[in-house]
PDB file of C-alpha atoms in Angstrom:
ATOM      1  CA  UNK J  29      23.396  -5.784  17.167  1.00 45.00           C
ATOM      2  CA  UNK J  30      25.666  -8.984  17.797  1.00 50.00           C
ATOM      3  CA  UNK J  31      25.651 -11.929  15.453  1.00 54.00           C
ATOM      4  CA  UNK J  32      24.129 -15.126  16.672  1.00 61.00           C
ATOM      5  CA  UNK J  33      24.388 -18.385  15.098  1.00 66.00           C
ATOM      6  CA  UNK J  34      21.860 -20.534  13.672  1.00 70.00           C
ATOM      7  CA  UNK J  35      21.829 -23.862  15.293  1.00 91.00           C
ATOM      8  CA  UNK J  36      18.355 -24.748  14.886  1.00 97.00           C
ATOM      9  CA  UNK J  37      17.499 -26.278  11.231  1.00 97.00           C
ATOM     10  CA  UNK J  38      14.395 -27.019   9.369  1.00 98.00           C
ATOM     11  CA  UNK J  39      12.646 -28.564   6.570  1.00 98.00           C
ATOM     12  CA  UNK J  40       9.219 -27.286   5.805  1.00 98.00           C
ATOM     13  CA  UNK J  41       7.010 -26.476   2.684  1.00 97.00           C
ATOM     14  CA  UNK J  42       9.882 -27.029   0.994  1.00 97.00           C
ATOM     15  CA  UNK J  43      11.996 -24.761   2.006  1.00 98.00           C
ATOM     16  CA  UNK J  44      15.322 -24.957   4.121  1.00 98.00           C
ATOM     17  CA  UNK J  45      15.112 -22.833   6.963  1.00 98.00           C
ATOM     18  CA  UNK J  46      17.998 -21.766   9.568  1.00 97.00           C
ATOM     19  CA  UNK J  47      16.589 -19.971  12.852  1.00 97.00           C
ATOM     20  CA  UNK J  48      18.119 -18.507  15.963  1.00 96.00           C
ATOM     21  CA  UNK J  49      15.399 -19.820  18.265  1.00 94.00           C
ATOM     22  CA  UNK J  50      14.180 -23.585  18.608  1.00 96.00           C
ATOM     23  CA  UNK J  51      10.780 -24.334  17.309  1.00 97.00           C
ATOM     24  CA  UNK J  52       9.396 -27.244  19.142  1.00 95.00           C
ATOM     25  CA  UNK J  53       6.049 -26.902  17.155  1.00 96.00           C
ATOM     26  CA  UNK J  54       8.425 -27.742  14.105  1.00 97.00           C
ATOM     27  CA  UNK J  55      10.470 -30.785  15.859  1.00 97.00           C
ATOM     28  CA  UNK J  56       9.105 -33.429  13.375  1.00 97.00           C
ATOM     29  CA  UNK J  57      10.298 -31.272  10.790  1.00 98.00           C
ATOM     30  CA  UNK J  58      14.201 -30.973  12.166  1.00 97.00           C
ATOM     31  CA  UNK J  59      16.660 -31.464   9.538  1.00 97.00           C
ATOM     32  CA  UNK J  60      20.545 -31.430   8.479  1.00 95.00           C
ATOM     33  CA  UNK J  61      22.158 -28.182   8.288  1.00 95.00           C
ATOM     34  CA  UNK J  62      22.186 -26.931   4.592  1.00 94.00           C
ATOM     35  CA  UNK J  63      22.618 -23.728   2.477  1.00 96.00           C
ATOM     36  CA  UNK J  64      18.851 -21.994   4.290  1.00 97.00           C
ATOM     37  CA  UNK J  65      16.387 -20.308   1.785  1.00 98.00           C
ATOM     38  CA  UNK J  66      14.926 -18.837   4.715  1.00 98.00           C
ATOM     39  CA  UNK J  67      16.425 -17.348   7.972  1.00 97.00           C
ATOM     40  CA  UNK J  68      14.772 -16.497  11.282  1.00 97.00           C
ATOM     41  CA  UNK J  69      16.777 -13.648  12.744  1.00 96.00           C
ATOM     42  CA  UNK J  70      16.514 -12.815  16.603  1.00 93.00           C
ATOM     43  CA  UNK J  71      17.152  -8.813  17.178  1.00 92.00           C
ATOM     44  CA  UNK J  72      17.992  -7.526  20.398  1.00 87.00           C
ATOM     45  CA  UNK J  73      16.669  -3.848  18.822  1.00 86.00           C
ATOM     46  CA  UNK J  74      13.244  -2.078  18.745  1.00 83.00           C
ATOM     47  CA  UNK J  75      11.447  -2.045  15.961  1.00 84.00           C
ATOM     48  CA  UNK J  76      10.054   1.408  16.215  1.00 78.00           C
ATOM     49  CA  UNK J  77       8.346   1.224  12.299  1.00 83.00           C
ATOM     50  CA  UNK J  78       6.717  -1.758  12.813  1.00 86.00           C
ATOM     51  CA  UNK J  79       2.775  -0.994  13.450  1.00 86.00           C
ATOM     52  CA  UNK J  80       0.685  -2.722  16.231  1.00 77.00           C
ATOM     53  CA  UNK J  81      -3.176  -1.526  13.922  1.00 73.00           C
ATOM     54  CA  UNK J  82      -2.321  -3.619  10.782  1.00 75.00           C
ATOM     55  CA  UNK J  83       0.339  -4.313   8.613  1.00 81.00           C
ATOM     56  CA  UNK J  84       2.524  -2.096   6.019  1.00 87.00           C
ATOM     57  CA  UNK J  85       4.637  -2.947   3.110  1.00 83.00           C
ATOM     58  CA  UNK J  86       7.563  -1.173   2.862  1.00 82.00           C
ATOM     59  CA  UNK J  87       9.440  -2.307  -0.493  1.00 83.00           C
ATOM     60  CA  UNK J  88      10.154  -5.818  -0.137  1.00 88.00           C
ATOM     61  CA  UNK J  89       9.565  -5.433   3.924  1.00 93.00           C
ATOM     62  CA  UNK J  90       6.268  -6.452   5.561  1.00 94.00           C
ATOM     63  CA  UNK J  91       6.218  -5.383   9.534  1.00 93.00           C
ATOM     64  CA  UNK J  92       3.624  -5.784  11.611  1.00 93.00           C
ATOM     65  CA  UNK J  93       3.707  -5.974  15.515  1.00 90.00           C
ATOM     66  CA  UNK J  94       1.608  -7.047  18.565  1.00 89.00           C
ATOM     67  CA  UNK J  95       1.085  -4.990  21.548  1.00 84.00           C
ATOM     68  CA  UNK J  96       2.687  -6.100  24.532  1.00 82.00           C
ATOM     69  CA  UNK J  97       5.008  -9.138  22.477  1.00 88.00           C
ATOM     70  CA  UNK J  98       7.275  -7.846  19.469  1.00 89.00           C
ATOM     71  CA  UNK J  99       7.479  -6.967  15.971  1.00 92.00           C
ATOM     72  CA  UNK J 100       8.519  -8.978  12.958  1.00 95.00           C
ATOM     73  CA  UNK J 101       9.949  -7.811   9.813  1.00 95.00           C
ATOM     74  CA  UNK J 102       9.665 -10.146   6.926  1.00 97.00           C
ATOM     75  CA  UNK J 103      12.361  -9.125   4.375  1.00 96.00           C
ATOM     76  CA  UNK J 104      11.883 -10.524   0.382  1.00 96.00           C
ATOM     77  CA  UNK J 105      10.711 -13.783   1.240  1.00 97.00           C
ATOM     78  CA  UNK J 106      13.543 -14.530   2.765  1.00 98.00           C
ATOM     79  CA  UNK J 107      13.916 -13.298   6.616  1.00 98.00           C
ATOM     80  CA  UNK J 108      11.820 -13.130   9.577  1.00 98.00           C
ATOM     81  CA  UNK J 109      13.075 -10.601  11.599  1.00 96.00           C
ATOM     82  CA  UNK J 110      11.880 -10.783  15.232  1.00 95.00           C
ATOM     83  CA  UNK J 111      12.021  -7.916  18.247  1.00 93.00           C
ATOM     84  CA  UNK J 112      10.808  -9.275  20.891  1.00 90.00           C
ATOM     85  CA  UNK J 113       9.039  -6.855  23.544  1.00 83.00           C
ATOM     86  CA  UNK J 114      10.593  -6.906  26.715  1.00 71.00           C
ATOM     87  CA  UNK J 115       7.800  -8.898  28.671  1.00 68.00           C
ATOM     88  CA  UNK J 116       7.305 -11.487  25.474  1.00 73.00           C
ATOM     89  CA  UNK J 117       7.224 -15.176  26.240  1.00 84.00           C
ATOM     90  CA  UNK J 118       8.838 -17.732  23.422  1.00 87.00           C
ATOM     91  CA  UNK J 119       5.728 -19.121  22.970  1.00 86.00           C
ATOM     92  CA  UNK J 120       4.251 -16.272  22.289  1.00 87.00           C
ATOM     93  CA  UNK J 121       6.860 -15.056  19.735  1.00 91.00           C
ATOM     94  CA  UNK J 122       7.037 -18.908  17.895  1.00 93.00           C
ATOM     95  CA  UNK J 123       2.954 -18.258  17.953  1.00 92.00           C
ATOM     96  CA  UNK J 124       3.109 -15.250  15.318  1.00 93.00           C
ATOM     97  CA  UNK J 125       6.446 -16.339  14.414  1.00 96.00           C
ATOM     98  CA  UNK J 126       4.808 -19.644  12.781  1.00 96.00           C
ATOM     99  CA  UNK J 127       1.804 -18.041  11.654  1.00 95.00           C
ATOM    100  CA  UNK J 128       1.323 -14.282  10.544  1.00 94.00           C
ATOM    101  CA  UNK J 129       5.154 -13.685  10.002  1.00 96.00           C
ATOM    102  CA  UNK J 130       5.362 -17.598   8.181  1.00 97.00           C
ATOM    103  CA  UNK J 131       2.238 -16.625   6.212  1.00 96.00           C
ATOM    104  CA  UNK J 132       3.385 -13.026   5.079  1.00 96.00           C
ATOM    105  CA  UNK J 133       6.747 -14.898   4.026  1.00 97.00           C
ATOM    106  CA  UNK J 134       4.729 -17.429   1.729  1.00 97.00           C
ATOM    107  CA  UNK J 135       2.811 -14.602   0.038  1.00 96.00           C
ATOM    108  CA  UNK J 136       6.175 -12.795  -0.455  1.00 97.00           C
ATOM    109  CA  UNK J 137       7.458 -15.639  -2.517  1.00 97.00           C
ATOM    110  CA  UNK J 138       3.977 -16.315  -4.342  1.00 96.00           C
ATOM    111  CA  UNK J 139       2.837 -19.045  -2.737  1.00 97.00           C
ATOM    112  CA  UNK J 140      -0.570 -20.270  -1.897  1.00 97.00           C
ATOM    113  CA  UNK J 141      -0.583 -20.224   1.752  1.00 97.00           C
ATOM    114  CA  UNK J 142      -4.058 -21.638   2.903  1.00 97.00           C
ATOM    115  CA  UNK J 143      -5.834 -21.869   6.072  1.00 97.00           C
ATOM    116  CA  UNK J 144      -7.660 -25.312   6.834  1.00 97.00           C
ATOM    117  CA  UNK J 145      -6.511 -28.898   7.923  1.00 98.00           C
ATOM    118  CA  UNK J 146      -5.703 -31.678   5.861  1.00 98.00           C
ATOM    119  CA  UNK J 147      -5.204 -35.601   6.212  1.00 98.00           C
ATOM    120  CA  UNK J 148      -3.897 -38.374   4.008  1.00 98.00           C
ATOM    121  CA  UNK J 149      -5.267 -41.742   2.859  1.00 97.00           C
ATOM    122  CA  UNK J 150      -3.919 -44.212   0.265  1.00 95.00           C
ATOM    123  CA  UNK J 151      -1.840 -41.519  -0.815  1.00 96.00           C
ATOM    124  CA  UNK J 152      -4.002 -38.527  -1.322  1.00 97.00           C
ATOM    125  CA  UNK J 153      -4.881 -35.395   0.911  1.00 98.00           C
ATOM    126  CA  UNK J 154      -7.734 -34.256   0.824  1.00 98.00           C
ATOM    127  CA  UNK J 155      -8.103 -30.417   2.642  1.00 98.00           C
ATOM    128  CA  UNK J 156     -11.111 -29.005   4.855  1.00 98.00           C
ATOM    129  CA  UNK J 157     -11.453 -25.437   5.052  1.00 97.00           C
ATOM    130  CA  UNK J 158     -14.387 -22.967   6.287  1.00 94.00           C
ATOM    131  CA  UNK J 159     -15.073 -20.377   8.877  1.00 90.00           C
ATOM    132  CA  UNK J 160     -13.571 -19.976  12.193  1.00 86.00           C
ATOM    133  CA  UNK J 161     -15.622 -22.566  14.535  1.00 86.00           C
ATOM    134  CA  UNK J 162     -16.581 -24.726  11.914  1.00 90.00           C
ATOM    135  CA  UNK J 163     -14.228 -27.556  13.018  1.00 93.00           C
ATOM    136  CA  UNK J 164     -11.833 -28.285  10.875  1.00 96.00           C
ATOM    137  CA  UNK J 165      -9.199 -29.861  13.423  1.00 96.00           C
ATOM    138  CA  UNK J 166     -12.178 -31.927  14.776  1.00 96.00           C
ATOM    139  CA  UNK J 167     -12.842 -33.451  11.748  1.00 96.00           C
ATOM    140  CA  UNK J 168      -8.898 -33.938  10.810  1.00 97.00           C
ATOM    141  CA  UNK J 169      -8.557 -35.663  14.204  1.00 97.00           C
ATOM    142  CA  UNK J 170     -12.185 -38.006  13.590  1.00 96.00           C
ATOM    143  CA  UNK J 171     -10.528 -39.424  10.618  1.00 97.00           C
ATOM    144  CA  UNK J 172      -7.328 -39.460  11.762  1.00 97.00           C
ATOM    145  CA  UNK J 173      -8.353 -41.048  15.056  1.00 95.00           C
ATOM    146  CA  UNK J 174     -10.187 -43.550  12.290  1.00 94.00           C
ATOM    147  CA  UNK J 175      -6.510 -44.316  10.928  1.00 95.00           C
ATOM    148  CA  UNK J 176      -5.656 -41.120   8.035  1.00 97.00           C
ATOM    149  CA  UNK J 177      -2.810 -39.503   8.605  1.00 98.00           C
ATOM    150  CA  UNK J 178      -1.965 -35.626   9.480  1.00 98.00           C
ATOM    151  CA  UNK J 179      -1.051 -33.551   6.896  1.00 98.00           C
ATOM    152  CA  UNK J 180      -1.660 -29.759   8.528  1.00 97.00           C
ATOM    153  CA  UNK J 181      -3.762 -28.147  11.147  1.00 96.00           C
ATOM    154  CA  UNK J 182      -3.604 -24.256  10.011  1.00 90.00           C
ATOM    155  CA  UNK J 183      -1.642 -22.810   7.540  1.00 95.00           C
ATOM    156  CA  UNK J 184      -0.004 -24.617   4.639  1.00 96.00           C
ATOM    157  CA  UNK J 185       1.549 -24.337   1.369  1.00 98.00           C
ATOM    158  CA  UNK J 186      -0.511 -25.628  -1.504  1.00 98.00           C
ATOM    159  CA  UNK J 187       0.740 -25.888  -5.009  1.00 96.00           C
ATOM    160  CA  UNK J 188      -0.403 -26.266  -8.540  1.00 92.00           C
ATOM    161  CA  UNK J 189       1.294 -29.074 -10.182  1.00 86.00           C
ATOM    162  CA  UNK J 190       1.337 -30.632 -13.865  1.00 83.00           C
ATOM    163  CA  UNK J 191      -2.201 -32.194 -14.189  1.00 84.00           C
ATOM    164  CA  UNK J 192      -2.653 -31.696 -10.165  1.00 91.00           C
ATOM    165  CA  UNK J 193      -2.098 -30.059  -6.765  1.00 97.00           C
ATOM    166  CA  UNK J 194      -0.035 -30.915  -4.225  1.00 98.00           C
ATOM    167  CA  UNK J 195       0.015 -29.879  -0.810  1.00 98.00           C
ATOM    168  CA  UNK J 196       2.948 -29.641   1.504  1.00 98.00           C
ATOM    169  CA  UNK J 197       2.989 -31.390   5.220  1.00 98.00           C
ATOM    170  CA  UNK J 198       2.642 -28.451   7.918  1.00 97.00           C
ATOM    171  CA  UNK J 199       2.432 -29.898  11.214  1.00 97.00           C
ATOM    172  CA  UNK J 200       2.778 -33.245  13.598  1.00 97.00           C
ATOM    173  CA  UNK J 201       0.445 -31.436  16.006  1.00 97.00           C
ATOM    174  CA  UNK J 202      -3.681 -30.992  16.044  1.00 97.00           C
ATOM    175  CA  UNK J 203      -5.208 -28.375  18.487  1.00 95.00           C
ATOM    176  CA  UNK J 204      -8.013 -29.894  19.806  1.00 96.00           C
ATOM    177  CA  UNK J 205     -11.090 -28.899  22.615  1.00 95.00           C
ATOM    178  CA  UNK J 206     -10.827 -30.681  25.898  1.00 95.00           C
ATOM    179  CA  UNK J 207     -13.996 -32.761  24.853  1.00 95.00           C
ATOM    180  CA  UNK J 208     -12.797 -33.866  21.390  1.00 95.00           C
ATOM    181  CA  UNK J 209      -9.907 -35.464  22.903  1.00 97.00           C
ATOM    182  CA  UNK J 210     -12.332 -36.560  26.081  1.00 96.00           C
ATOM    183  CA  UNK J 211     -13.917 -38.555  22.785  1.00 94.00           C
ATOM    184  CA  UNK J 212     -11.300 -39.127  20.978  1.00 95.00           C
ATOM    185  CA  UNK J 213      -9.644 -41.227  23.669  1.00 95.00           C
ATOM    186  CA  UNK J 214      -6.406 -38.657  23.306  1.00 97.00           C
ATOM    187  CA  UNK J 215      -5.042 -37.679  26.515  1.00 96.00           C
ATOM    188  CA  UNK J 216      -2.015 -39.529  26.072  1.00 97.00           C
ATOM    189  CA  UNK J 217      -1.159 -37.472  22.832  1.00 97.00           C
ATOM    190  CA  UNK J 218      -1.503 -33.872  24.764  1.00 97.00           C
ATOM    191  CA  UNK J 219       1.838 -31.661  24.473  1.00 95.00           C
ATOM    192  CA  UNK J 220       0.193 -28.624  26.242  1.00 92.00           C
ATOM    193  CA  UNK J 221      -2.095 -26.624  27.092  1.00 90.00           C
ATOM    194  CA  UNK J 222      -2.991 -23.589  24.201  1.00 88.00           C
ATOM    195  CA  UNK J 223      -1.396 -20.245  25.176  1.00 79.00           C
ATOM    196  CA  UNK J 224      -4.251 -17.951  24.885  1.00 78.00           C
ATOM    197  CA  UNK J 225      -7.086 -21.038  25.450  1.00 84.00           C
ATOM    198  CA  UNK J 226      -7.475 -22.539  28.996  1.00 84.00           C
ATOM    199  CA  UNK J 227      -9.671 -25.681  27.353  1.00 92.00           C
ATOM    200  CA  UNK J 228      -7.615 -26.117  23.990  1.00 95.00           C
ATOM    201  CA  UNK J 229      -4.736 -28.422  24.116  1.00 96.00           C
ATOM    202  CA  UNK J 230      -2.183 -29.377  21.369  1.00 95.00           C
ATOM    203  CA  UNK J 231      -1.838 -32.492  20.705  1.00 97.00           C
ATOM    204  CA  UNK J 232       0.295 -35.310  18.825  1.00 97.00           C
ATOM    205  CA  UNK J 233      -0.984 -36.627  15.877  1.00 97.00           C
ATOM    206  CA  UNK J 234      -1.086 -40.430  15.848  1.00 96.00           C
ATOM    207  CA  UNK J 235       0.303 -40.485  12.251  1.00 97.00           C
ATOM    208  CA  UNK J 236       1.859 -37.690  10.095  1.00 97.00           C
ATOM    209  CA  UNK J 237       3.513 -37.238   6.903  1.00 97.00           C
ATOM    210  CA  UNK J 238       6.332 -34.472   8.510  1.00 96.00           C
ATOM    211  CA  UNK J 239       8.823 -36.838   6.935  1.00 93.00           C
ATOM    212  CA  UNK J 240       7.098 -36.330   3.274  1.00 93.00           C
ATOM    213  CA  UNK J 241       8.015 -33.029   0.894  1.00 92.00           C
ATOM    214  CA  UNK J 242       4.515 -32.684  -0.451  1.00 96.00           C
ATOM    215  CA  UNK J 243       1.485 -34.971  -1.447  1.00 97.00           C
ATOM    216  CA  UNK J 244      -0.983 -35.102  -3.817  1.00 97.00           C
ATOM    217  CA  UNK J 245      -4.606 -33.361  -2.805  1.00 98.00           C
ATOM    218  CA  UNK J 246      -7.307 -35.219  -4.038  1.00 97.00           C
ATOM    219  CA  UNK J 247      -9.940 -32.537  -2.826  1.00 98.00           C
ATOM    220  CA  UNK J 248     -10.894 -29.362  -0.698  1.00 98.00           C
ATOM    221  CA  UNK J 249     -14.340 -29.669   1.492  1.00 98.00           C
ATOM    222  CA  UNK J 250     -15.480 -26.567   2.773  1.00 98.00           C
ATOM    223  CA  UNK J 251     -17.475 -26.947   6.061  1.00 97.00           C
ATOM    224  CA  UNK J 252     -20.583 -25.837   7.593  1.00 95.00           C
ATOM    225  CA  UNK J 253     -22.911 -26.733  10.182  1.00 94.00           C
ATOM    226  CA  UNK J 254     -26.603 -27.709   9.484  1.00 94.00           C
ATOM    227  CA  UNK J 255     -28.894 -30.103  11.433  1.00 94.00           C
ATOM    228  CA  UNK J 256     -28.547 -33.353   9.190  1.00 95.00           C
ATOM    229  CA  UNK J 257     -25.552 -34.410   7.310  1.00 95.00           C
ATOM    230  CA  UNK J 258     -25.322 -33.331   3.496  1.00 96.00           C
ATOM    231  CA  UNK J 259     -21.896 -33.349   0.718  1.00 98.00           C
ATOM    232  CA  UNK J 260     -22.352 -31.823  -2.441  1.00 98.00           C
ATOM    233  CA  UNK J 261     -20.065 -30.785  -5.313  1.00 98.00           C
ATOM    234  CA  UNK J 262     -19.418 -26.911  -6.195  1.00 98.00           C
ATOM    235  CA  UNK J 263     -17.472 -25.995  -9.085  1.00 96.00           C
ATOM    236  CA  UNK J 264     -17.223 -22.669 -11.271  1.00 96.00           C
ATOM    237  CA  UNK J 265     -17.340 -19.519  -9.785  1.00 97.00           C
ATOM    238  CA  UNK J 266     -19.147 -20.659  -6.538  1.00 98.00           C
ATOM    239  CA  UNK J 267     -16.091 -22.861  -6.082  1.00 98.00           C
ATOM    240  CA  UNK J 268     -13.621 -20.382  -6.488  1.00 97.00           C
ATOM    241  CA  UNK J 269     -15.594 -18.019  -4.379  1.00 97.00           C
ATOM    242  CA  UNK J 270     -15.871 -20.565  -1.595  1.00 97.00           C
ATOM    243  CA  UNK J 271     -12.346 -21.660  -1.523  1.00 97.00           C
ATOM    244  CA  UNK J 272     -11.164 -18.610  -1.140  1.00 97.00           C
ATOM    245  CA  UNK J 273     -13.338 -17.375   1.691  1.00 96.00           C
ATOM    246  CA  UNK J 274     -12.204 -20.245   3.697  1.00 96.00           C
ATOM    247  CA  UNK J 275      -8.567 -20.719   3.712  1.00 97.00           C
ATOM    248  CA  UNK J 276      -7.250 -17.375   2.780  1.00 94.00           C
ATOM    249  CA  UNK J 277      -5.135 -16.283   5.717  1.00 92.00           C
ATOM    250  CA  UNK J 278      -4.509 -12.638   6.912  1.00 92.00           C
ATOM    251  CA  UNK J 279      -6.364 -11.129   4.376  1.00 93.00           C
ATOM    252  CA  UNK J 280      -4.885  -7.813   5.685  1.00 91.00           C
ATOM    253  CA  UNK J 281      -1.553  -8.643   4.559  1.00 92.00           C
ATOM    254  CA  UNK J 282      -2.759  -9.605   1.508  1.00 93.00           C
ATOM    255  CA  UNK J 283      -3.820  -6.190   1.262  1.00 92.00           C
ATOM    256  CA  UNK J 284      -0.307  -4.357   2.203  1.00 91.00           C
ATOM    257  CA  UNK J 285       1.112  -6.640  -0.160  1.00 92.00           C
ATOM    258  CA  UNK J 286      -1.273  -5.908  -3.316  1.00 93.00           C
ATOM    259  CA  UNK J 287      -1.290  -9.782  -2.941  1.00 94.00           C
ATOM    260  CA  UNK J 288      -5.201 -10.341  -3.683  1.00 96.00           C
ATOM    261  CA  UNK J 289      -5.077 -10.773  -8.044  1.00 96.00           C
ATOM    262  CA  UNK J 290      -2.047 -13.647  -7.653  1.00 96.00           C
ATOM    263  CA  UNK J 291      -3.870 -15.753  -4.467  1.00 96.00           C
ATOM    264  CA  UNK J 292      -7.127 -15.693  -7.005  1.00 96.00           C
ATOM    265  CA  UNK J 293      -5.118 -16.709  -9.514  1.00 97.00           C
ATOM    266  CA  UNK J 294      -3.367 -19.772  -7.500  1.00 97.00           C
ATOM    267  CA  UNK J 295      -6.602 -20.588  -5.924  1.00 97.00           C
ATOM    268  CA  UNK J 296      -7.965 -20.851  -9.860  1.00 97.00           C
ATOM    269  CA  UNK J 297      -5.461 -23.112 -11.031  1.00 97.00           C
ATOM    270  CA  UNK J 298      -5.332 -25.885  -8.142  1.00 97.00           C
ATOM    271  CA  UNK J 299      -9.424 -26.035  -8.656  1.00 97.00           C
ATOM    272  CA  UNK J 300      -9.492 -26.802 -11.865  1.00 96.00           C
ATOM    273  CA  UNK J 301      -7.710 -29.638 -11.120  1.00 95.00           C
ATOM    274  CA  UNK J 302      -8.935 -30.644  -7.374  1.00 97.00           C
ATOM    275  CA  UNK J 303     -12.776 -31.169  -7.066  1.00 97.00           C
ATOM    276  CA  UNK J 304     -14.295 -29.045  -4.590  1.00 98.00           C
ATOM    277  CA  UNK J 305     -16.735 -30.248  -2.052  1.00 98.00           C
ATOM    278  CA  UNK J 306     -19.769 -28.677   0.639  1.00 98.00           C
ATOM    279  CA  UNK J 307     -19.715 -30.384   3.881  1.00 98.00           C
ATOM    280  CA  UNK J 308     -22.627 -29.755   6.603  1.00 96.00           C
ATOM    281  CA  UNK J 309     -23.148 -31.895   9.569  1.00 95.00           C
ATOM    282  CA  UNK J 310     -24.329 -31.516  12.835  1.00 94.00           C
ATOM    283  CA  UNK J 311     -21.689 -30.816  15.194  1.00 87.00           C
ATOM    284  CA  UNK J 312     -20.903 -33.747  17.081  1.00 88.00           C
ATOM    285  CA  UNK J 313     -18.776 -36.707  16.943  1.00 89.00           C
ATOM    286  CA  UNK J 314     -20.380 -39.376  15.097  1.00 90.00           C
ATOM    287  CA  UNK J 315     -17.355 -41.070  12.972  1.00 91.00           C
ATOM    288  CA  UNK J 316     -20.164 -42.472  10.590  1.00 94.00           C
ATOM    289  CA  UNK J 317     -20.899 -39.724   8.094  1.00 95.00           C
ATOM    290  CA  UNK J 318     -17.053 -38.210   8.467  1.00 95.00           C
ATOM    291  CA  UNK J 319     -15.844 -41.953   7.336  1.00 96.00           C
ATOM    292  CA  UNK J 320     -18.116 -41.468   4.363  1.00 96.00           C
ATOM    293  CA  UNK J 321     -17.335 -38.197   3.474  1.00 97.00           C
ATOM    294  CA  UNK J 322     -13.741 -39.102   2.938  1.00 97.00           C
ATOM    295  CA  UNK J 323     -15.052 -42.008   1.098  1.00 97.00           C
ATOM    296  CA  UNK J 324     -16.607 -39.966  -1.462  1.00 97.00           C
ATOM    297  CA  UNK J 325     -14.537 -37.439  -2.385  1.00 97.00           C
ATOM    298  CA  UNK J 326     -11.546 -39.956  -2.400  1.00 97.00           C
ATOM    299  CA  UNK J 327     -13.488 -42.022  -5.419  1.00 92.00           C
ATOM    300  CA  UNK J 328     -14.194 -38.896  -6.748  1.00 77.00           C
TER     301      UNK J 328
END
């Protein structure tokens, strides 16, 4: 395989990253070239071990592949290996690139890696997690189209810290329905179109905190839908329960790793410092009751 150089440089979840392919998704998070803790390798072979029905940990190697677009090995915490398939887009490869192969690569090095989105006020983060659907990147965009500040739409790292948590910055860009930004006012901010979604679009966020390392988080709401609007505290083993039902990402890594006992753990120790909240609201677009909600759980 020939050597390639690594002109493309990050900064992200604290980490120093050197990769052979440019990552527009990451461009707010471009930084001077320095000794990387993580490398993103581009092979020109197959990767004939890598499975396309799951994911298997091999040693310190995680592989996993998708029909039709590559296969990444993630090596130690350390490298992301990609093979591209020989009909794969770049947008395709960044797409698992920046998510499963990003995520298995946090859970190598024992970090929390969480699903959800998360904005800043005054300050303080404060994270929303829950199911699939239950709009999480609507609600990040409401408050941030109210003046908060972006902090991460998907998959961050979030830390337990001496007498708090702290979550790192994850993304300048919120992916967003055609009729949120319709309501939001936001065609001006669309990038593009989503790959695999002919209505979603991904769009800049009016403010962000790329530029920060990490900031403190104030509190985790998990959503839900329900006809009128309702916040209420959880804590014990409810909390811990709930948490980790809605931002663990690719549990089935989590299994090839044996990865379960030390994300319970994490998600223990940032809770019993962060508050943790229930959010159900109707699902529309009524600024309102979001503007509250981030009220409350900011005065804790």
């Amino acid at each position: 395989m020939r050597a390639m150089p690594e002109p493309f440089h990050y900064r992200h979840s604290g980490l120093q990253i050197a990769s052979q392919i440019e990552l527009p998704e990451w461009q707010a998070f471009v930084c001077k070239k320095g000794e990387p803790d993580v490398r993103i390798v581009l092979s020109d072979e197959p990767c004939h071990d890598c499975p396309t029905d799951g994911s298997v940990a091999v040693g310190e190697t995680l592989r996993f592949a998708v029909e039709g677009i590559g296969g990444w090995q993630v090596e130690g915490g350390r490298t992301i290996r990609l093979h591209p398939g020989l009909t794969a887009d770049l947008p395709e490869l960044r797409l698992f690139t920046l998510g499963s192969a990003w995520g298995a690569l946090g859970y190598q090095r024992g970090f929390a890696m969480w699903h959800g989105s998360a904005v800043e006020r005054d300050g303080r983060a404060v994270l929303f997690c829950g199911d699939t659907g239950a709009g999480k990147s609507t609600l990040a965009a409401q408050l941030c189209a109210d003046g908060a500040s972006l902090v991460a739409d998907d998959l961050s790292r979030v830390e337990a810290s001496e007498g708090n948590a702290l979550i790192h910055p994850s993304s300048s860009r919120i992916k967003l329905w055609r009729e949120a930004i319709g309501n939001f006012g936001w065609d001006d901010y669309i990038l593009q179109r989503d790959y695999y979604r002919e209505d979603k679009f991904h769009c800049s966020a009016p403010k962000h905190l790329a530029e920060r390392e990490a900031v403190p988080l104030a509190a985790i709401v998990v959503l839900g839908e329900a006809p009128k609007n309702r916040l209420e505290r959880v804590s014990g083993a409810a909390a811990l329960q709930a948490v980790m039902q809605g931002t663990i990402y690719r549990p089935e890594m989590l299994d090839a790793l044996g990865g379960w006992s030390r994300q319970g753990a994490l998600a223990a120790e940032i809770i019993r410092t962060v508050p943790v909240w229930r959010f159900e609201r109707p699902k529309d677009f009524d600024a309102a009751p979001a503007r509250a909600m981030l009220d409350r759980v900011l005065s804790g």
